[in-house]
PDB file of C-alpha atoms in Angstrom:
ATOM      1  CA  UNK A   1       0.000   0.000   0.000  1.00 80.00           C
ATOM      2  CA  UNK A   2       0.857   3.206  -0.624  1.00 95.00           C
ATOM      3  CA  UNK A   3       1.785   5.679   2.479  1.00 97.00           C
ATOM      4  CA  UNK A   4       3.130   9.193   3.246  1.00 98.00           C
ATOM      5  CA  UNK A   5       4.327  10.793   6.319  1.00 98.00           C
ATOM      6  CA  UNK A   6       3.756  14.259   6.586  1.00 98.00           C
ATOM      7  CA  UNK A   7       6.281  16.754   8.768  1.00 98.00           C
ATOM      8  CA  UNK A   8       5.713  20.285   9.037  1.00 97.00           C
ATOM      9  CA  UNK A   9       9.275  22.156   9.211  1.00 95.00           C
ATOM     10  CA  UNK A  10       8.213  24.615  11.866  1.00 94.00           C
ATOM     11  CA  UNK A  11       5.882  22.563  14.139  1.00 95.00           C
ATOM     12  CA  UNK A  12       6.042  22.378  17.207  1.00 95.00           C
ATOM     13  CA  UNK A  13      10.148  23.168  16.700  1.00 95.00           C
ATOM     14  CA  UNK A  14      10.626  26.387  15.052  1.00 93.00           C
ATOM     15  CA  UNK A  15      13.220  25.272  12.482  1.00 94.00           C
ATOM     16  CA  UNK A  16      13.046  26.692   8.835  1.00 91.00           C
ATOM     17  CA  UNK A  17      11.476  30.347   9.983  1.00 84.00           C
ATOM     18  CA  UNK A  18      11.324  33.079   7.320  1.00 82.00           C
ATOM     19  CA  UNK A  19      14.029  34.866   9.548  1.00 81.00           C
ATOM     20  CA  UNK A  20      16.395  32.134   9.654  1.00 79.00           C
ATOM     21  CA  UNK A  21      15.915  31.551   5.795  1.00 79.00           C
ATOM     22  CA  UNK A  22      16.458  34.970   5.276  1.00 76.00           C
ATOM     23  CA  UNK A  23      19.287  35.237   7.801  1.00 73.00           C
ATOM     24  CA  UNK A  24      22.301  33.334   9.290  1.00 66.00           C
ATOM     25  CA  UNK A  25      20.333  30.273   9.099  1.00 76.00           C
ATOM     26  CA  UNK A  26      18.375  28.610  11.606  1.00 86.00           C
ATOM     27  CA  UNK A  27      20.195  27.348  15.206  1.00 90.00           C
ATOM     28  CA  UNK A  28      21.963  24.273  14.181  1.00 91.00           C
ATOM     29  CA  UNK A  29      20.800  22.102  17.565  1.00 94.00           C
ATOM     30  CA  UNK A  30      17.334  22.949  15.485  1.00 94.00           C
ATOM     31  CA  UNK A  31      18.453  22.207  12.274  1.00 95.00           C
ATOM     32  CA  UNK A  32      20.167  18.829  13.240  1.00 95.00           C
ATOM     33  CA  UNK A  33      16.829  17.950  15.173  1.00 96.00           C
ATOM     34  CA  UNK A  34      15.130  18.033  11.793  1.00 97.00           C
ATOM     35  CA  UNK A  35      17.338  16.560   9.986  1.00 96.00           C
ATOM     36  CA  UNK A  36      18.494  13.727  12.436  1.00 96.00           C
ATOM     37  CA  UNK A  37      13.879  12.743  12.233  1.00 97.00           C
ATOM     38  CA  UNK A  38      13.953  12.714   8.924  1.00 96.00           C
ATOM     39  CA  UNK A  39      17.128  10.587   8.280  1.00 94.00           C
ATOM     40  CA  UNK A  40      15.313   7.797  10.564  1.00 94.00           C
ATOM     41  CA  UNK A  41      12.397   8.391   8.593  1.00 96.00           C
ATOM     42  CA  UNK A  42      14.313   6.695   5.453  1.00 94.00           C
ATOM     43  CA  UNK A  43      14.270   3.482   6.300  1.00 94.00           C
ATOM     44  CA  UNK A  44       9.978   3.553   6.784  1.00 96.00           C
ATOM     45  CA  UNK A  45       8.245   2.343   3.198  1.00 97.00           C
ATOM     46  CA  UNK A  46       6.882   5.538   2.845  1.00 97.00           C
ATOM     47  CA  UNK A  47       6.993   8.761   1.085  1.00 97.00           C
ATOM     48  CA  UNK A  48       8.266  11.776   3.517  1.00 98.00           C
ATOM     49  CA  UNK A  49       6.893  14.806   2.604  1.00 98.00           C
ATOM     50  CA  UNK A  50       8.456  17.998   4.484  1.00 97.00           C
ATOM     51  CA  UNK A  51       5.937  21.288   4.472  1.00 97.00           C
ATOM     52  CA  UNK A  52       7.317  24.443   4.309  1.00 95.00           C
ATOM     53  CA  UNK A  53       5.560  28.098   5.243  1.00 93.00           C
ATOM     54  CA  UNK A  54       3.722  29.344   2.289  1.00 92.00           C
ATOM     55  CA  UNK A  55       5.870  31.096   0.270  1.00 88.00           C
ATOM     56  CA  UNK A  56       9.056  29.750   1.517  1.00 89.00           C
ATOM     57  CA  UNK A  57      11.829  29.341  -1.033  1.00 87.00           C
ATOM     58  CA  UNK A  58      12.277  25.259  -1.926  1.00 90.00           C
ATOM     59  CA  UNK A  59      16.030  25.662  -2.761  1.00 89.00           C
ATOM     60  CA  UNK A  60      16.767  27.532   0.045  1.00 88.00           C
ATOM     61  CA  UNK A  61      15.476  25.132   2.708  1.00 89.00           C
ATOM     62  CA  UNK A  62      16.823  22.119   0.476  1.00 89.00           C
ATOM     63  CA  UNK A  63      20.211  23.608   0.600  1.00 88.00           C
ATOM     64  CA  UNK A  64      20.384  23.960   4.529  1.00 89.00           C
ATOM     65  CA  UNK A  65      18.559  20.354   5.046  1.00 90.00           C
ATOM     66  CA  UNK A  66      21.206  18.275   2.187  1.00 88.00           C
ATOM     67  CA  UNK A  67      20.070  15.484  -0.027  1.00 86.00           C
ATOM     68  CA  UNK A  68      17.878  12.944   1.546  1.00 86.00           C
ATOM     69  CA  UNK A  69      14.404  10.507   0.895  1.00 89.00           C
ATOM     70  CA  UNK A  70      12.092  13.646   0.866  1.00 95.00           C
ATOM     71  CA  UNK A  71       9.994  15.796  -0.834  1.00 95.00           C
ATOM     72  CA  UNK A  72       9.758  19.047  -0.105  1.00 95.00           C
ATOM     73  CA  UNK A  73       6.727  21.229  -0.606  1.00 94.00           C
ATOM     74  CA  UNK A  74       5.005  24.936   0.451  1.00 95.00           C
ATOM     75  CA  UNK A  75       1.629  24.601   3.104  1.00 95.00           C
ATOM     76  CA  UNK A  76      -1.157  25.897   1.671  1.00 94.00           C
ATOM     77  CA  UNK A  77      -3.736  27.728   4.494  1.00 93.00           C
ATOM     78  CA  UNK A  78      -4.173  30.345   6.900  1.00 91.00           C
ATOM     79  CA  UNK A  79      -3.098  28.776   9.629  1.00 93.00           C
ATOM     80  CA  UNK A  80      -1.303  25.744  10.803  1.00 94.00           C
ATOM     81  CA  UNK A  81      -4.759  23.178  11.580  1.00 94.00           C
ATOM     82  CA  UNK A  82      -5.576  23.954   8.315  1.00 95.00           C
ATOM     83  CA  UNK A  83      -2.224  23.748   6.155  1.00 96.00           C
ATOM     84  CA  UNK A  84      -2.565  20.107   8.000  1.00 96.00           C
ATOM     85  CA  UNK A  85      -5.790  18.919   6.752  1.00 96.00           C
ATOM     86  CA  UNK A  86      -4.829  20.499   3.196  1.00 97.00           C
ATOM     87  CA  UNK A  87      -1.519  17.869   3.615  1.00 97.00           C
ATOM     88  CA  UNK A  88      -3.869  15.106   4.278  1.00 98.00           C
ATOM     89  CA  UNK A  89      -6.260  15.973   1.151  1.00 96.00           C
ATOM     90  CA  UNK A  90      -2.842  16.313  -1.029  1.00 96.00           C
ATOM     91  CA  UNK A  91      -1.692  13.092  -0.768  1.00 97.00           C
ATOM     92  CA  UNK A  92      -5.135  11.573  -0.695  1.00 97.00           C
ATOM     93  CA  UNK A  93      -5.613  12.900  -3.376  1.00 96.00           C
ATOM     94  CA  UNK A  94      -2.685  11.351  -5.270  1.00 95.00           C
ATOM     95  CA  UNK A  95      -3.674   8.065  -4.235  1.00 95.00           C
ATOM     96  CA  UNK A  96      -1.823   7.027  -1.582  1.00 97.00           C
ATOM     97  CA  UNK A  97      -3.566   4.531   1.021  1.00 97.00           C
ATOM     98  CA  UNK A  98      -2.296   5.357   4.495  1.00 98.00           C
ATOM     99  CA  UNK A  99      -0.742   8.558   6.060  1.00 98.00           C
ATOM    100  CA  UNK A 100       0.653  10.162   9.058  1.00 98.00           C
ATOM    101  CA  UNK A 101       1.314  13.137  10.634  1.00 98.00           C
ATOM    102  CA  UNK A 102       3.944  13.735  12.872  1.00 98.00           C
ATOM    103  CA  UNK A 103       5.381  16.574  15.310  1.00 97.00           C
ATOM    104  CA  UNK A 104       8.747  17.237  13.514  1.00 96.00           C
ATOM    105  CA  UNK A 105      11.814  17.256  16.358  1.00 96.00           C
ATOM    106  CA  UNK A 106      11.459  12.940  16.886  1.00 96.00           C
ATOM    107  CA  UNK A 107      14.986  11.952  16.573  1.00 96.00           C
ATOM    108  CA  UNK A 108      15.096   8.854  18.405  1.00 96.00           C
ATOM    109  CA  UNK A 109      11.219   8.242  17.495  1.00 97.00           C
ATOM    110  CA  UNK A 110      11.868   4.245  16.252  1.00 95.00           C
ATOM    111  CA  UNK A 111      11.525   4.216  12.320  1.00 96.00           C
ATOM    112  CA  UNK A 112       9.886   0.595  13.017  1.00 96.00           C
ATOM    113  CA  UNK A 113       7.179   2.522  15.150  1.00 97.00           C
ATOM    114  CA  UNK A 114       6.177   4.876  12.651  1.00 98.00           C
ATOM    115  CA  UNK A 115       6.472   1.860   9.935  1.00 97.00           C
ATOM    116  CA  UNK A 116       3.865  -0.608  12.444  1.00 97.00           C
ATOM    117  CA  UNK A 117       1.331   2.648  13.219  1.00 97.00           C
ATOM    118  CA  UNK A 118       1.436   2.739   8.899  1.00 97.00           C
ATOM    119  CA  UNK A 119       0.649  -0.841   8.771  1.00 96.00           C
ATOM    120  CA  UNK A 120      -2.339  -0.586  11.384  1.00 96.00           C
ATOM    121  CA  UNK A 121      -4.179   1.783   8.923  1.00 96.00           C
ATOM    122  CA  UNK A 122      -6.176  -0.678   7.680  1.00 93.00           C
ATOM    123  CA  UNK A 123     -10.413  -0.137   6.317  1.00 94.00           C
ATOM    124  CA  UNK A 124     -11.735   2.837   8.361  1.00 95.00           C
ATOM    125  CA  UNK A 125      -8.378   2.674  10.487  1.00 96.00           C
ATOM    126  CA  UNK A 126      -6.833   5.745  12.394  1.00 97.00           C
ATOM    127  CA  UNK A 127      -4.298   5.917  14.910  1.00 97.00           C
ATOM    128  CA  UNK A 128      -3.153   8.571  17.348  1.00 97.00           C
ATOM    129  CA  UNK A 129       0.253   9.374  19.274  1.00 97.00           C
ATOM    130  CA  UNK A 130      -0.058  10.545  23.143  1.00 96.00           C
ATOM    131  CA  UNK A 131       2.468  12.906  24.207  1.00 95.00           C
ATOM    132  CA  UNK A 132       3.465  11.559  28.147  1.00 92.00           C
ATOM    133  CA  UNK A 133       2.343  13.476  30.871  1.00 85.00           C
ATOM    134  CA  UNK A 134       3.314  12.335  34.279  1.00 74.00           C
ATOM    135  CA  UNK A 135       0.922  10.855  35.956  1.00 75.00           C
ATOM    136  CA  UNK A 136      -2.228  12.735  34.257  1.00 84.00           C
ATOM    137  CA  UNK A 137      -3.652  11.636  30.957  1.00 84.00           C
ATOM    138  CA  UNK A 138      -2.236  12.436  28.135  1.00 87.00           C
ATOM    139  CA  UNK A 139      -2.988  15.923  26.874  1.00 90.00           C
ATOM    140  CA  UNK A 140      -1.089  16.747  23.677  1.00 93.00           C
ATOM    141  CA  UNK A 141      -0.677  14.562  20.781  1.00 96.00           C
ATOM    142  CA  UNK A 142       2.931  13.259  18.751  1.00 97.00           C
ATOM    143  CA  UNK A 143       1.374  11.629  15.643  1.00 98.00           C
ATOM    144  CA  UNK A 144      -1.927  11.386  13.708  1.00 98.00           C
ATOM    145  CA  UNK A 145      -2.545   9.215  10.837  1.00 98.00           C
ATOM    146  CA  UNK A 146      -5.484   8.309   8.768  1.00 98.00           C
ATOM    147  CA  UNK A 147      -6.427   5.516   5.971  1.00 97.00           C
ATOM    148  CA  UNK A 148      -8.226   6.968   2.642  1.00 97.00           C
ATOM    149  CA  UNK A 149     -11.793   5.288   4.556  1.00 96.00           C
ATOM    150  CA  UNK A 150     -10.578   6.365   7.777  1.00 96.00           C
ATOM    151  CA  UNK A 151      -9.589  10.147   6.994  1.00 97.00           C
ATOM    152  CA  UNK A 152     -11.880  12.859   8.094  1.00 96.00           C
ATOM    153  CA  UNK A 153     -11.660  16.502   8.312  1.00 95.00           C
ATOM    154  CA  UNK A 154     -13.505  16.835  11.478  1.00 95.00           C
ATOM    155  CA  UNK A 155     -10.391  16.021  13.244  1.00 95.00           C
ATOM    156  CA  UNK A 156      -9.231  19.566  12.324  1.00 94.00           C
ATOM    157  CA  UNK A 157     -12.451  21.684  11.648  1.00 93.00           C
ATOM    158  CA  UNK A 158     -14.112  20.122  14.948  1.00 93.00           C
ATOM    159  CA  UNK A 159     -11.388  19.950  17.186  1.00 92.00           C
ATOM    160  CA  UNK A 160      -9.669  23.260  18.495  1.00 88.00           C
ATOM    161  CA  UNK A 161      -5.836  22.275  19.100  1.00 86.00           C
ATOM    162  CA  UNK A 162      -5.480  25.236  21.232  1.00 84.00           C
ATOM    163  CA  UNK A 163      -7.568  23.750  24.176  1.00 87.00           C
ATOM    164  CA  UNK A 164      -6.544  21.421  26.586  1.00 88.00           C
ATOM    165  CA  UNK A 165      -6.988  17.570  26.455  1.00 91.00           C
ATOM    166  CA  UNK A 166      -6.314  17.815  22.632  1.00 94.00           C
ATOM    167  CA  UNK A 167      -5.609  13.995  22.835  1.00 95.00           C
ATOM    168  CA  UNK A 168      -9.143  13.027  24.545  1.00 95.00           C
ATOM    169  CA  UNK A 169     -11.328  15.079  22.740  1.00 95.00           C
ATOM    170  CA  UNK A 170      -9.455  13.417  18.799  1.00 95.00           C
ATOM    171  CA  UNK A 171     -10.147  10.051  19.979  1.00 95.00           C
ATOM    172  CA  UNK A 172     -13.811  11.179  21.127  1.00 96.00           C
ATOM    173  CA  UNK A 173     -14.528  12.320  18.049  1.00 96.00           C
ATOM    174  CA  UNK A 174     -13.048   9.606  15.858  1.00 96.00           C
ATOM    175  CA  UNK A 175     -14.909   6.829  17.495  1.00 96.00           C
ATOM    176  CA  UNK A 176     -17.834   8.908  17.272  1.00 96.00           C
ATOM    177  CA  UNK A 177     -17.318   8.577  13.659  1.00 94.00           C
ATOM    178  CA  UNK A 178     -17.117   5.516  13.933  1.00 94.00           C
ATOM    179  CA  UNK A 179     -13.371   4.813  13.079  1.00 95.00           C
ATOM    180  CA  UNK A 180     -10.942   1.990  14.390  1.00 95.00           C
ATOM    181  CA  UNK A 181      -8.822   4.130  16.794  1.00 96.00           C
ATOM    182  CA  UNK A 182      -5.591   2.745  17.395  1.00 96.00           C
ATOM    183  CA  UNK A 183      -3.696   4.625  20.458  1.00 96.00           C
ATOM    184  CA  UNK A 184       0.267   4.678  19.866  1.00 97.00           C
ATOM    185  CA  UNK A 185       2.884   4.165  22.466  1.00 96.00           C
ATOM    186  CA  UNK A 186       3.504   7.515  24.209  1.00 95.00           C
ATOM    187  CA  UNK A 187       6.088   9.609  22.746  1.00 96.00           C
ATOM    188  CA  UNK A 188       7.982  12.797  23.636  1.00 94.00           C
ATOM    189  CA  UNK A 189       8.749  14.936  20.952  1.00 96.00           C
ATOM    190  CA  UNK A 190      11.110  18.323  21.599  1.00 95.00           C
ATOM    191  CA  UNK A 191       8.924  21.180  21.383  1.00 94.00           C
ATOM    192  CA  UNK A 192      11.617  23.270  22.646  1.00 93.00           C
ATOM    193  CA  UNK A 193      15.324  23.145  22.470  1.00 92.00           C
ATOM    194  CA  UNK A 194      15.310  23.855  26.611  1.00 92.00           C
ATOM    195  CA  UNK A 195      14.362  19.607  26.871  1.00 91.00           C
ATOM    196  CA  UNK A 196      17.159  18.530  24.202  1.00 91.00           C
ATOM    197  CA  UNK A 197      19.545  18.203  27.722  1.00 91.00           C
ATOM    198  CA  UNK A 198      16.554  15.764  28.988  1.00 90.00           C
ATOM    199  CA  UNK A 199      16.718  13.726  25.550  1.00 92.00           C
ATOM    200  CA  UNK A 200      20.788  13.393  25.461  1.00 91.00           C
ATOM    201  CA  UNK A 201      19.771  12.236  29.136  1.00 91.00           C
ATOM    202  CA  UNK A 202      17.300   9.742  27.816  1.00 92.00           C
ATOM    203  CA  UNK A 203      19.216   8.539  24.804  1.00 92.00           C
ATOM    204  CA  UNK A 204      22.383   7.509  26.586  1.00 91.00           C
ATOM    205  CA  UNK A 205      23.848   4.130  25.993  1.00 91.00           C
ATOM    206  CA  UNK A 206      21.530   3.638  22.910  1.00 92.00           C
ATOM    207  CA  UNK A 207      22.897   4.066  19.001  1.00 91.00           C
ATOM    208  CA  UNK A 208      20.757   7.005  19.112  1.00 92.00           C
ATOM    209  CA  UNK A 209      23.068   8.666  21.367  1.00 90.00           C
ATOM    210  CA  UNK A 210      25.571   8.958  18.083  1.00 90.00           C
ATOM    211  CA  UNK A 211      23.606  10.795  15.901  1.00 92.00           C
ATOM    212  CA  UNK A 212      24.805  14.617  15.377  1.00 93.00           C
ATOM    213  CA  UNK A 213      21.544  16.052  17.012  1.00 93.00           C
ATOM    214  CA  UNK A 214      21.806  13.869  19.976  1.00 91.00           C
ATOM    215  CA  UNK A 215      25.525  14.734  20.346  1.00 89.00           C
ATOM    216  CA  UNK A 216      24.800  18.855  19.854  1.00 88.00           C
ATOM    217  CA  UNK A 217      22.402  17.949  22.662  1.00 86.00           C
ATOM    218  CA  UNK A 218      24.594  16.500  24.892  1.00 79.00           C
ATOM    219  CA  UNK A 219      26.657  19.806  24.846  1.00 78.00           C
ATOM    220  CA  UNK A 220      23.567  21.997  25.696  1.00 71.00           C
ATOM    221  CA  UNK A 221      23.901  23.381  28.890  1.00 67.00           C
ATOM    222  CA  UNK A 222      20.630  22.799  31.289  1.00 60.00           C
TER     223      UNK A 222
END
């Protein structure tokens, strides 16, 4: 079957801003963040597509990112919720089967993981990511993927992703719609680069400590 993962280049890690395009570039701890998910993302039979700001020069961002197994394209909307639901429609609409949506600073995210969430997609299928939070339940969300029968927009025109219990209130609606709802192992991305201490901490002693993000992030002070 065919499937795409879909990575916004500025969510929730501000990576490829208009001012770091247009300037010195964007932080490098960032930049190898980015770079470091998407390089795992190779080895997953999928197509990686990397979204851009509207109007954000191609070349440029290519340039700073290097050659790799993605595509790189602009987001089309007004605002992020709905640049994602226009990603979901695009590749939809060119035919592939399965896709996912995932917060774009995941370096030691397994590629296997994202690979067996892909697989689950099956008739009506969806599947959603929990971000950890201590003890509580699980507010914000890592990943969110959809088969063709499973995909629907009310995920993102019913569902503010500004309120709290984001994660409840998707899987709420999707089962109200009657989907297959498959809940992925919890996952914490790096929404800011004040936790990439934290992930050195966490990737010790595994091969993900030699990557060049996890090393950078080793050497940030806490």
């Amino acid at each position: 079957m065919k499937s795409a993962v879909l990575i916004f280049a500025n969510h929730p890690l501000p990576v490829l801003t208009q001012e770091a395009l247009a300037g010195a570039g964007p932080d490098a701890l960032a930049l190898a963040l980015l770079k470091d998910t998407l390089r795992n993302l190779a080895d997953v039979d999928a197509d990686v597509f990397l979204f851009l700001d509207p109007g954000q020069d191609k070349d440029q961002a290519k340039a700073l990112l290097g050659k790799g197994k993605f595509k790189v394209a602009n987001a089309l909307g007004r605002n992020l919720t709905v640049q994602q639901r226009n990603a979901f429609r695009l590749v939809f609409s060119r035919q592939y089967e399965r896709a996912i949506l995932l917060d774009n600073a995941a370096p030691d995210l397994p590629a296997h993981a994202v690979q067996s969430a892909l697989d689950g997609l099956d008739w009506k299928g969806a599947c959603i990511g929990p971000v950890p939070n201590a003890d509580k339940e699980p507010e914000h969300i890592y990943a969110l993927g959809f088969s063709t029968e499973g995909w629907m927009t009310e995920a993102f025109d019913q569902v503010d992703r500004n309120r709290p219990a984001l994660f409840r209130r998707l899987e709420t609606l999707m089962l109200f719609y009657e989907r297959k709802v498959r809940v992925l192992p919890p996952y914490a991305p790096v929404t800011s680069l004040d936790q990439c201490p934290a992930l050195a901490g966490r990737c010790r002693d595994t091969r993900f400590a030699l990557l060049p993000s996890l090393r950078l992030a080793g050497e940030r002070p806490t």
